[in-house]
CSV table of C-alpha atoms and ligand atoms in Angstrom, one decimal:
chain,number,residue,atom,x,y,z
A,1,MET,CA,-18.9,41.1,6.6
A,2,LEU,CA,-16.6,38.7,4.8
A,3,ASP,CA,-17.8,36.9,1.6
A,4,ILE,CA,-16.4,33.4,2.4
A,5,ILE,CA,-14.8,31.8,5.4
A,6,ILE,CA,-12.9,28.7,4.7
A,7,ILE,CA,-12.2,26.3,7.6
A,8,GLY,CA,-9.1,24.2,7.1
A,9,ALA,CA,-5.9,24.9,5.2
A,10,GLY,CA,-5.4,21.5,3.6
A,11,PRO,CA,-5.4,21.1,-0.2
A,12,ALA,CA,-9.2,21.4,-0.3
A,13,GLY,CA,-9.4,24.7,1.7
A,14,LEU,CA,-6.4,26.2,-0.1
A,15,THR,CA,-7.8,25.5,-3.5
A,16,ALA,CA,-11.2,26.9,-2.5
A,17,ALA,CA,-9.4,30.1,-1.4
A,18,LEU,CA,-7.6,30.4,-4.7
A,19,TYR,CA,-10.8,30.1,-6.7
A,20,ALA,CA,-12.7,32.5,-4.4
A,21,ARG,CA,-10.0,35.1,-4.5
A,22,ARG,CA,-9.8,34.9,-8.3
A,23,ALA,CA,-13.5,35.8,-8.3
A,24,ASP,CA,-12.6,38.8,-6.2
A,25,LYS,CA,-14.4,37.5,-3.0
A,26,THR,CA,-13.1,38.4,0.4
A,27,VAL,CA,-11.7,35.3,2.0
A,28,LEU,CA,-10.5,34.3,5.4
A,29,ILE,CA,-8.9,30.9,6.0
A,30,LEU,CA,-9.1,29.6,9.6
A,31,GLU,CA,-6.7,26.8,10.4
A,32,LYS,CA,-6.2,25.2,13.8
A,33,ASN,CA,-2.8,23.6,13.2
A,34,GLY,CA,-0.2,24.1,10.4
A,35,PHE,CA,-0.9,25.0,6.8
A,36,GLY,CA,-1.1,22.1,4.4
A,37,GLY,CA,-3.2,19.5,6.3
A,38,GLN,CA,-2.4,15.8,6.1
A,39,MET,CA,0.0,16.0,3.2
A,40,THR,CA,2.6,17.6,5.5
A,41,PHE,CA,3.0,14.2,7.1
A,42,SER,CA,4.2,12.7,3.8
A,43,PRO,CA,7.9,13.0,3.0
A,44,LYS,CA,7.4,12.1,-0.6
A,45,ILE,CA,4.4,12.6,-2.9
A,46,GLU,CA,4.7,11.0,-6.3
A,47,ASN,CA,1.1,11.0,-7.6
A,48,TYR,CA,0.4,14.7,-7.7
A,49,PRO,CA,0.5,15.8,-11.3
A,50,GLY,CA,3.2,18.3,-12.3
A,51,PHE,CA,5.7,17.1,-9.7
A,52,SER,CA,7.3,13.7,-10.2
A,53,ASP,CA,8.6,13.8,-6.6
A,54,ILE,CA,7.8,16.4,-4.0
A,55,SER,CA,7.6,16.4,-0.2
A,56,GLY,CA,4.3,17.2,1.4
A,57,ASN,CA,5.7,20.2,3.2
A,58,GLU,CA,7.1,21.6,0.0
A,59,LEU,CA,3.8,21.1,-1.9
A,60,ALA,CA,1.9,22.7,1.0
A,61,ASP,CA,4.3,25.7,1.0
A,62,LYS,CA,3.8,26.2,-2.7
A,63,MET,CA,0.0,26.1,-2.3
A,64,VAL,CA,0.0,28.5,0.7
A,65,GLU,CA,2.3,31.0,-1.2
A,66,GLN,CA,0.0,31.0,-4.2
A,67,VAL,CA,-3.1,31.6,-2.0
A,68,LEU,CA,-1.4,34.4,-0.1
A,69,ALA,CA,-0.3,36.0,-3.3
A,70,GLN,CA,-3.9,36.1,-4.4
A,71,GLY,CA,-4.8,38.1,-1.2
A,72,ALA,CA,-6.5,35.6,1.0
A,73,ASP,CA,-6.3,36.3,4.8
A,74,VAL,CA,-5.3,33.5,7.1
A,75,GLU,CA,-5.5,33.0,10.9
A,76,ILE,CA,-4.3,30.2,13.1
A,77,GLU,CA,-7.5,29.7,15.0
A,78,GLU,CA,-9.7,26.7,15.8
A,79,VAL,CA,-13.3,26.9,14.8
A,80,LEU,CA,-15.4,25.8,17.7
A,81,SER,CA,-18.9,26.4,16.2
A,82,ILE,CA,-20.8,27.9,13.3
A,83,GLU,CA,-24.2,29.7,13.7
A,84,LYS,CA,-26.6,30.4,10.9
A,85,THR,CA,-27.7,34.1,10.9
A,86,PRO,CA,-30.3,35.9,8.7
A,87,LEU,CA,-27.5,37.3,6.6
A,88,GLY,CA,-25.1,34.4,6.6
A,89,PHE,CA,-23.1,32.8,9.3
A,90,THR,CA,-21.2,33.6,12.5
A,91,VAL,CA,-18.1,31.6,12.9
A,92,ILE,CA,-16.9,31.3,16.4
A,93,THR,CA,-13.2,30.4,17.1
A,94,ASP,CA,-11.0,30.0,20.1
A,95,CYS,CA,-10.0,33.7,19.6
A,96,GLY,CA,-13.1,35.5,18.5
A,97,LYS,CA,-16.0,35.5,16.0
A,98,TYR,CA,-16.4,36.4,12.4
A,99,GLU,CA,-19.4,37.2,10.1
A,100,CYS,CA,-19.6,35.9,6.6
A,101,ARG,CA,-22.0,35.1,3.8
A,102,ALA,CA,-20.8,31.6,3.0
A,103,VAL,CA,-18.7,29.0,4.7
A,104,ILE,CA,-16.6,26.3,3.1
A,105,ALA,CA,-15.8,23.5,5.6
A,106,ALA,CA,-12.6,21.7,4.5
A,107,LEU,CA,-12.0,20.0,7.8
A,108,GLY,CA,-10.2,16.9,6.5
A,109,ALA,CA,-10.0,13.6,8.4
A,110,LYS,CA,-7.4,11.8,10.4
A,111,HIS,CA,-6.1,8.3,10.0
A,112,ARG,CA,-6.9,6.3,13.1
A,113,MET,CA,-3.7,5.5,14.9
A,114,LEU,CA,-2.8,2.5,17.1
A,115,GLY,CA,-1.5,4.7,19.9
A,116,VAL,CA,1.4,2.4,20.7
A,117,PRO,CA,5.1,3.2,21.4
A,118,GLY,CA,7.2,4.1,18.4
A,119,GLU,CA,4.2,5.1,16.2
A,120,ASP,CA,4.8,8.9,16.3
A,121,LYS,CA,8.5,8.4,15.8
A,122,PHE,CA,8.2,6.3,12.6
A,123,ILE,CA,5.2,7.9,10.8
A,124,GLY,CA,6.4,8.7,7.3
A,125,ASP,CA,9.6,6.7,7.8
A,126,GLY,CA,8.4,3.1,8.1
A,127,ILE,CA,4.8,3.6,9.0
A,128,SER,CA,2.3,4.7,6.4
A,129,PHE,CA,-1.5,5.0,6.2
A,130,CYS,CA,-2.0,4.9,2.5
A,131,ALA,CA,-0.9,2.2,-0.1
A,132,VAL,CA,-2.0,4.4,-3.0
A,133,CYS,CA,0.3,7.2,-1.7
A,134,ASP,CA,3.3,5.3,-0.4
A,135,GLY,CA,3.1,1.7,-1.7
A,136,ALA,CA,5.6,2.4,-4.5
A,137,PHE,CA,8.4,3.1,-1.9
A,138,TYR,CA,8.1,-0.5,-0.8
A,139,THR,CA,8.4,-2.2,-4.2
A,140,GLY,CA,10.1,-5.6,-3.8
A,141,LYS,CA,10.1,-5.3,0.0
A,142,ASP,CA,8.3,-7.1,2.9
A,143,VAL,CA,5.5,-5.1,4.5
A,144,VAL,CA,2.8,-5.5,7.2
A,145,VAL,CA,-0.8,-4.3,6.9
A,146,VAL,CA,-2.6,-3.7,10.2
A,147,GLY,CA,-6.4,-4.2,10.1
A,148,GLY,CA,-8.9,-6.6,8.7
A,149,GLY,CA,-11.7,-4.5,7.2
A,150,ASN,CA,-12.3,-3.6,3.6
A,151,SER,CA,-9.6,-0.9,3.5
A,152,ALA,CA,-7.0,-3.1,5.1
A,153,LEU,CA,-7.7,-6.0,2.6
A,154,GLN,CA,-7.7,-3.6,-0.3
A,155,GLU,CA,-4.4,-2.2,0.8
A,156,ALA,CA,-3.0,-5.7,1.2
A,157,LEU,CA,-4.1,-6.7,-2.3
A,158,GLN,CA,-2.7,-3.6,-3.8
A,159,LEU,CA,0.6,-4.0,-2.0
A,160,SER,CA,0.9,-7.7,-2.9
A,161,ASP,CA,1.2,-6.7,-6.6
A,162,ILE,CA,4.4,-4.7,-5.9
A,163,CYS,CA,5.8,-6.0,-2.6
A,164,SER,CA,7.7,-9.2,-2.1
A,165,SER,CA,5.4,-10.2,0.8
A,166,VAL,CA,2.5,-8.8,2.7
A,167,PHE,CA,1.7,-9.9,6.3
A,168,ILE,CA,-1.7,-8.9,7.7
A,169,VAL,CA,-2.2,-8.4,11.5
A,170,GLN,CA,-5.8,-8.5,12.5
A,171,ASN,CA,-7.0,-8.1,16.1
A,172,LEU,CA,-10.2,-10.1,15.7
A,173,PRO,CA,-10.4,-13.9,15.0
A,174,TYR,CA,-11.7,-13.1,11.5
A,175,PHE,CA,-11.6,-10.5,8.8
A,176,THR,CA,-14.4,-8.0,8.8
A,177,GLY,CA,-14.1,-7.0,5.1
A,178,GLU,CA,-16.3,-8.2,2.2
A,179,GLU,CA,-16.2,-11.9,1.5
A,180,LYS,CA,-15.0,-11.3,-2.1
A,181,LEU,CA,-12.0,-9.4,-0.9
A,182,ILE,CA,-11.3,-12.0,1.7
A,183,GLN,CA,-11.3,-14.7,-1.0
A,184,GLU,CA,-8.9,-12.6,-3.2
A,185,VAL,CA,-6.6,-12.2,-0.2
A,186,MET,CA,-6.6,-15.9,0.5
A,187,GLN,CA,-5.7,-16.7,-3.2
A,188,LYS,CA,-2.6,-14.4,-3.2
A,189,PRO,CA,0.5,-16.6,-2.6
A,190,ASN,CA,2.5,-13.7,-1.1
A,191,ILE,CA,-0.1,-12.6,1.5
A,192,SER,CA,-0.1,-14.3,4.9
A,193,TYR,CA,-1.9,-13.3,8.0
A,194,ILE,CA,-2.2,-13.6,11.8
A,195,THR,CA,-5.5,-13.1,13.7
A,196,ASP,CA,-6.3,-12.5,17.3
A,197,SER,CA,-3.2,-10.4,17.4
A,198,VAL,CA,-2.4,-6.7,18.1
A,199,VAL,CA,0.6,-4.6,17.3
A,200,LYS,CA,2.0,-3.4,20.7
A,201,GLU,CA,5.1,-1.5,19.5
A,202,PHE,CA,7.1,-0.2,16.5
A,203,TYR,CA,10.8,-0.6,17.2
A,204,GLY,CA,14.1,0.6,15.7
A,205,ASP,CA,17.0,2.8,16.9
A,206,GLU,CA,17.5,5.5,14.3
A,207,THR,CA,15.5,3.8,11.5
A,208,PHE,CA,12.4,1.6,11.7
A,209,GLU,CA,13.1,-2.1,12.1
A,210,GLY,CA,9.9,-4.0,12.9
A,211,ILE,CA,7.0,-4.5,15.2
A,212,VAL,CA,6.1,-6.4,18.4
A,213,ILE,CA,2.9,-8.4,18.0
A,214,VAL,CA,0.9,-9.9,20.9
A,215,LYS,CA,-1.2,-13.0,19.9
A,216,ASN,CA,-4.1,-14.1,22.1
A,217,GLY,CA,-3.0,-11.6,24.8
A,218,THR,CA,0.1,-13.6,25.8
A,219,GLU,CA,2.3,-14.8,23.0
A,220,ILE,CA,4.9,-12.2,22.0
A,221,ILE,CA,6.2,-12.1,18.4
A,222,ARG,CA,9.0,-9.8,17.2
A,223,LYS,CA,8.6,-9.3,13.5
A,224,LYS,CA,11.2,-7.6,11.3
A,225,THR,CA,9.6,-5.8,8.3
A,226,ASP,CA,10.5,-2.9,5.9
A,227,GLY,CA,7.2,-1.0,6.4
A,228,VAL,CA,3.8,-1.1,8.1
A,229,PHE,CA,0.6,0.2,6.6
A,230,VAL,CA,-1.9,1.0,9.4
A,231,ALA,CA,-5.4,0.6,7.9
A,232,ILE,CA,-7.8,0.8,10.8
A,233,GLY,CA,-10.0,3.5,9.3
A,234,LEU,CA,-10.2,7.2,9.0
A,235,GLN,CA,-11.7,9.5,11.6
A,236,PRO,CA,-13.5,12.6,10.4
A,237,GLU,CA,-13.9,15.5,12.7
A,238,ASN,CA,-17.2,17.0,11.6
A,239,THR,CA,-18.9,17.7,15.0
A,240,ILE,CA,-19.0,21.5,14.4
A,241,LEU,CA,-21.2,20.7,11.4
A,242,ASP,CA,-23.6,18.4,13.3
A,243,SER,CA,-26.6,20.8,13.5
A,244,LEU,CA,-26.1,22.3,9.9
A,245,ALA,CA,-25.4,19.3,7.7
A,246,GLU,CA,-26.4,15.7,7.3
A,247,ILE,CA,-23.7,13.4,8.7
A,248,ASP,CA,-23.5,9.8,7.3
A,249,ASN,CA,-23.1,6.7,9.4
A,250,TYR,CA,-19.3,7.0,9.2
A,251,GLY,CA,-19.2,10.6,10.4
A,252,TYR,CA,-18.7,12.2,6.9
A,253,VAL,CA,-20.9,15.1,5.6
A,254,SER,CA,-23.3,13.8,3.0
A,255,ALA,CA,-22.8,15.9,-0.1
A,256,ASP,CA,-22.3,15.1,-3.7
A,257,GLU,CA,-19.4,16.4,-5.9
A,258,ARG,CA,-21.1,19.9,-6.0
A,259,CYS,CA,-20.2,20.0,-2.3
A,260,ILE,CA,-23.6,21.6,-1.4
A,261,THR,CA,-25.1,20.9,2.1
A,262,GLU,CA,-28.6,21.2,3.2
A,263,THR,CA,-27.9,24.6,4.8
A,264,PRO,CA,-27.9,27.2,2.1
A,265,GLY,CA,-24.4,28.9,2.0
A,266,LEU,CA,-22.6,26.0,3.8
A,267,PHE,CA,-20.3,23.9,1.5
A,268,VAL,CA,-18.0,21.0,2.4
A,269,ALA,CA,-14.9,20.0,0.5
A,270,GLY,CA,-12.2,17.4,0.7
A,271,ASP,CA,-11.8,14.4,3.0
A,272,CYS,CA,-14.5,15.5,5.3
A,273,ARG,CA,-17.1,14.8,2.6
A,274,SER,CA,-18.7,11.4,1.9
A,275,LYS,CA,-16.8,10.0,-1.0
A,276,LYS,CA,-14.8,6.9,-2.0
A,277,ILE,CA,-11.4,8.3,-2.8
A,278,ARG,CA,-9.5,10.5,-0.4
A,279,GLN,CA,-6.4,12.0,-2.1
A,280,ILE,CA,-4.9,15.4,-2.7
A,281,SER,CA,-6.2,15.4,-6.2
A,282,THR,CA,-9.8,14.7,-5.1
A,283,ALA,CA,-9.5,17.3,-2.3
A,284,ILE,CA,-8.4,19.9,-4.8
A,285,ALA,CA,-11.3,19.0,-7.1
A,286,ASP,CA,-13.7,19.6,-4.2
A,287,GLY,CA,-12.0,22.9,-3.3
A,288,ALA,CA,-12.6,24.2,-6.8
A,289,ALA,CA,-16.2,22.9,-6.9
A,290,SER,CA,-17.1,24.3,-3.5
A,291,ALA,CA,-15.7,27.7,-4.2
A,292,LEU,CA,-17.5,28.0,-7.5
A,293,ALA,CA,-20.8,26.9,-5.7
A,294,ALA,CA,-20.2,29.4,-2.9
A,295,ILE,CA,-19.5,32.2,-5.5
A,296,GLU,CA,-22.7,31.4,-7.3
A,297,PHE,CA,-24.6,31.3,-4.0
A,298,ILE,CA,-23.3,34.8,-3.0
A,299,ARG,CA,-24.2,36.1,-6.5
B,301,FAD,C1,1.0,10.3,5.8
B,301,FAD,C2,0.0,10.6,4.7
B,301,FAD,C3,0.5,10.5,3.4
B,301,FAD,C4,-0.3,10.9,2.3
B,301,FAD,N1,0.2,10.8,1.0
B,301,FAD,C5,-0.6,11.2,0.0
B,301,FAD,C6,0.0,11.1,-1.3
B,301,FAD,O1,1.1,10.7,-1.5
B,301,FAD,N2,-0.9,11.5,-2.4
B,301,FAD,C7,-2.2,11.9,-2.1
B,301,FAD,O2,-2.8,12.2,-3.1
B,301,FAD,N3,-2.7,11.9,-0.9
B,301,FAD,C8,-1.9,11.6,0.2
B,301,FAD,N4,-2.5,11.6,1.4
B,301,FAD,C9,-3.9,12.0,1.6
B,301,FAD,C10,-4.1,13.5,1.5
B,301,FAD,O3,-3.1,14.1,2.2
B,301,FAD,C11,-5.5,13.9,1.9
B,301,FAD,O4,-6.4,13.2,1.1
B,301,FAD,C12,-5.7,15.4,1.7
B,301,FAD,O5,-4.8,16.1,2.5
B,301,FAD,C13,-7.1,15.8,2.1
B,301,FAD,O6,-7.2,17.2,2.0
B,301,FAD,P1,-8.2,18.1,2.8
B,301,FAD,O7,-7.9,19.5,2.5
B,301,FAD,O8,-9.6,17.5,2.5
B,301,FAD,O9,-8.0,17.7,4.4
B,301,FAD,P2,-6.7,17.8,5.3
B,301,FAD,O10,-5.5,17.7,4.5
B,301,FAD,O11,-7.0,16.8,6.4
B,301,FAD,O12,-6.8,19.3,5.9
B,301,FAD,C14,-7.8,19.7,6.8
B,301,FAD,C15,-7.4,20.8,7.6
B,301,FAD,O13,-8.4,21.3,8.4
B,301,FAD,C16,-8.0,21.7,9.7
B,301,FAD,N5,-9.1,21.7,10.6
B,301,FAD,C17,-9.9,20.7,11.0
B,301,FAD,N6,-10.8,21.1,11.8
B,301,FAD,C18,-10.6,22.4,12.1
B,301,FAD,C19,-11.3,23.4,12.9
B,301,FAD,N7,-12.3,23.1,13.7
B,301,FAD,N8,-10.8,24.6,12.9
B,301,FAD,C20,-9.7,25.0,12.1
B,301,FAD,N9,-9.1,24.1,11.3
B,301,FAD,C21,-9.5,22.8,11.3
B,301,FAD,C22,-6.9,20.6,10.0
B,301,FAD,O14,-6.0,21.1,11.0
B,301,FAD,C23,-6.3,20.4,8.6
B,301,FAD,O15,-5.1,21.2,8.4
B,301,FAD,C24,-1.7,11.3,2.5
B,301,FAD,C25,-2.1,11.4,3.8
B,301,FAD,C26,-1.3,11.1,4.9
B,301,FAD,C27,-1.8,11.2,6.3
């Protein structure tokens, strides 16, 4: 029986593995896609301490190398379900099943996408999902924010401090964010907006050039812009935890910064946990906290 199974090889899961291995626990990381998680979509990370500028892939490679050197095992397998047993857990994947004493679920989250032509092509090269992460690349430039909820309005306000102009595209006739944020947006001279409008396409030959907007279902507007921030929400993928942990109204696992769930021996770390800030640094903090909690649980 393994000591700890970690589900997800993003920064949270990899950090958890590092801490667990340093406590001499047997560790298996199960990852359904590639190692590194969301950060591998970012060509440039400038807010991770210790590296003034590093690509997400390079940072992921460094983290994986460090974890493998510590002796963690990794398998590319998707976890389909987790069952509580008298001695711990059975983790069932698309390839088999594993027994362990504790599970750390570091399942991450996905940014909701628009699902329109050009989106896949320009992600990380014209399309971003995070002003905190990528805003600085657009200093002095003209950008578009897609969305009208709290996160879109916050992104627009943040970008308006560094960008030349910010144009918000909202599908509904009104913004759905808090009134205070709406008022702040209205007072910013370099923010403008269009409502009842949807982005139908991201265009550009080799490099990104702009978007096609459809207003009121009929009027077509081609808008040139330097970058687009899509802020239509995050989508957690926590269904495998449904029967073992409390899931909040937004789909995240309810747990505080100790990462402990209501099922003894099950811990959650990173973007899949209910929290306000979802960044590499906060995922790593959770990775450390969850591993230390799991080690204490096993002891
Ligand atoms: C384009 C982009 C740019 C970003 N730039 C920055 C930045 O500059 N700075 C910053 O701090 N943050 C940035 N972020 C945010 C940051 O990447 C995330 O906050 C961080 O990766 C969260 O880490 P995590 O380990 O919790 O989850 P994730 O990175 O999402 O990793 C979760 C992993 O779990 C795996 N998984 C999920 N379900 C299963 C399952 N059932 N079985 C097996 N594996 C599973 C997924 O495949 C994934 O690899 C960016 C995000 C994106 C998308």
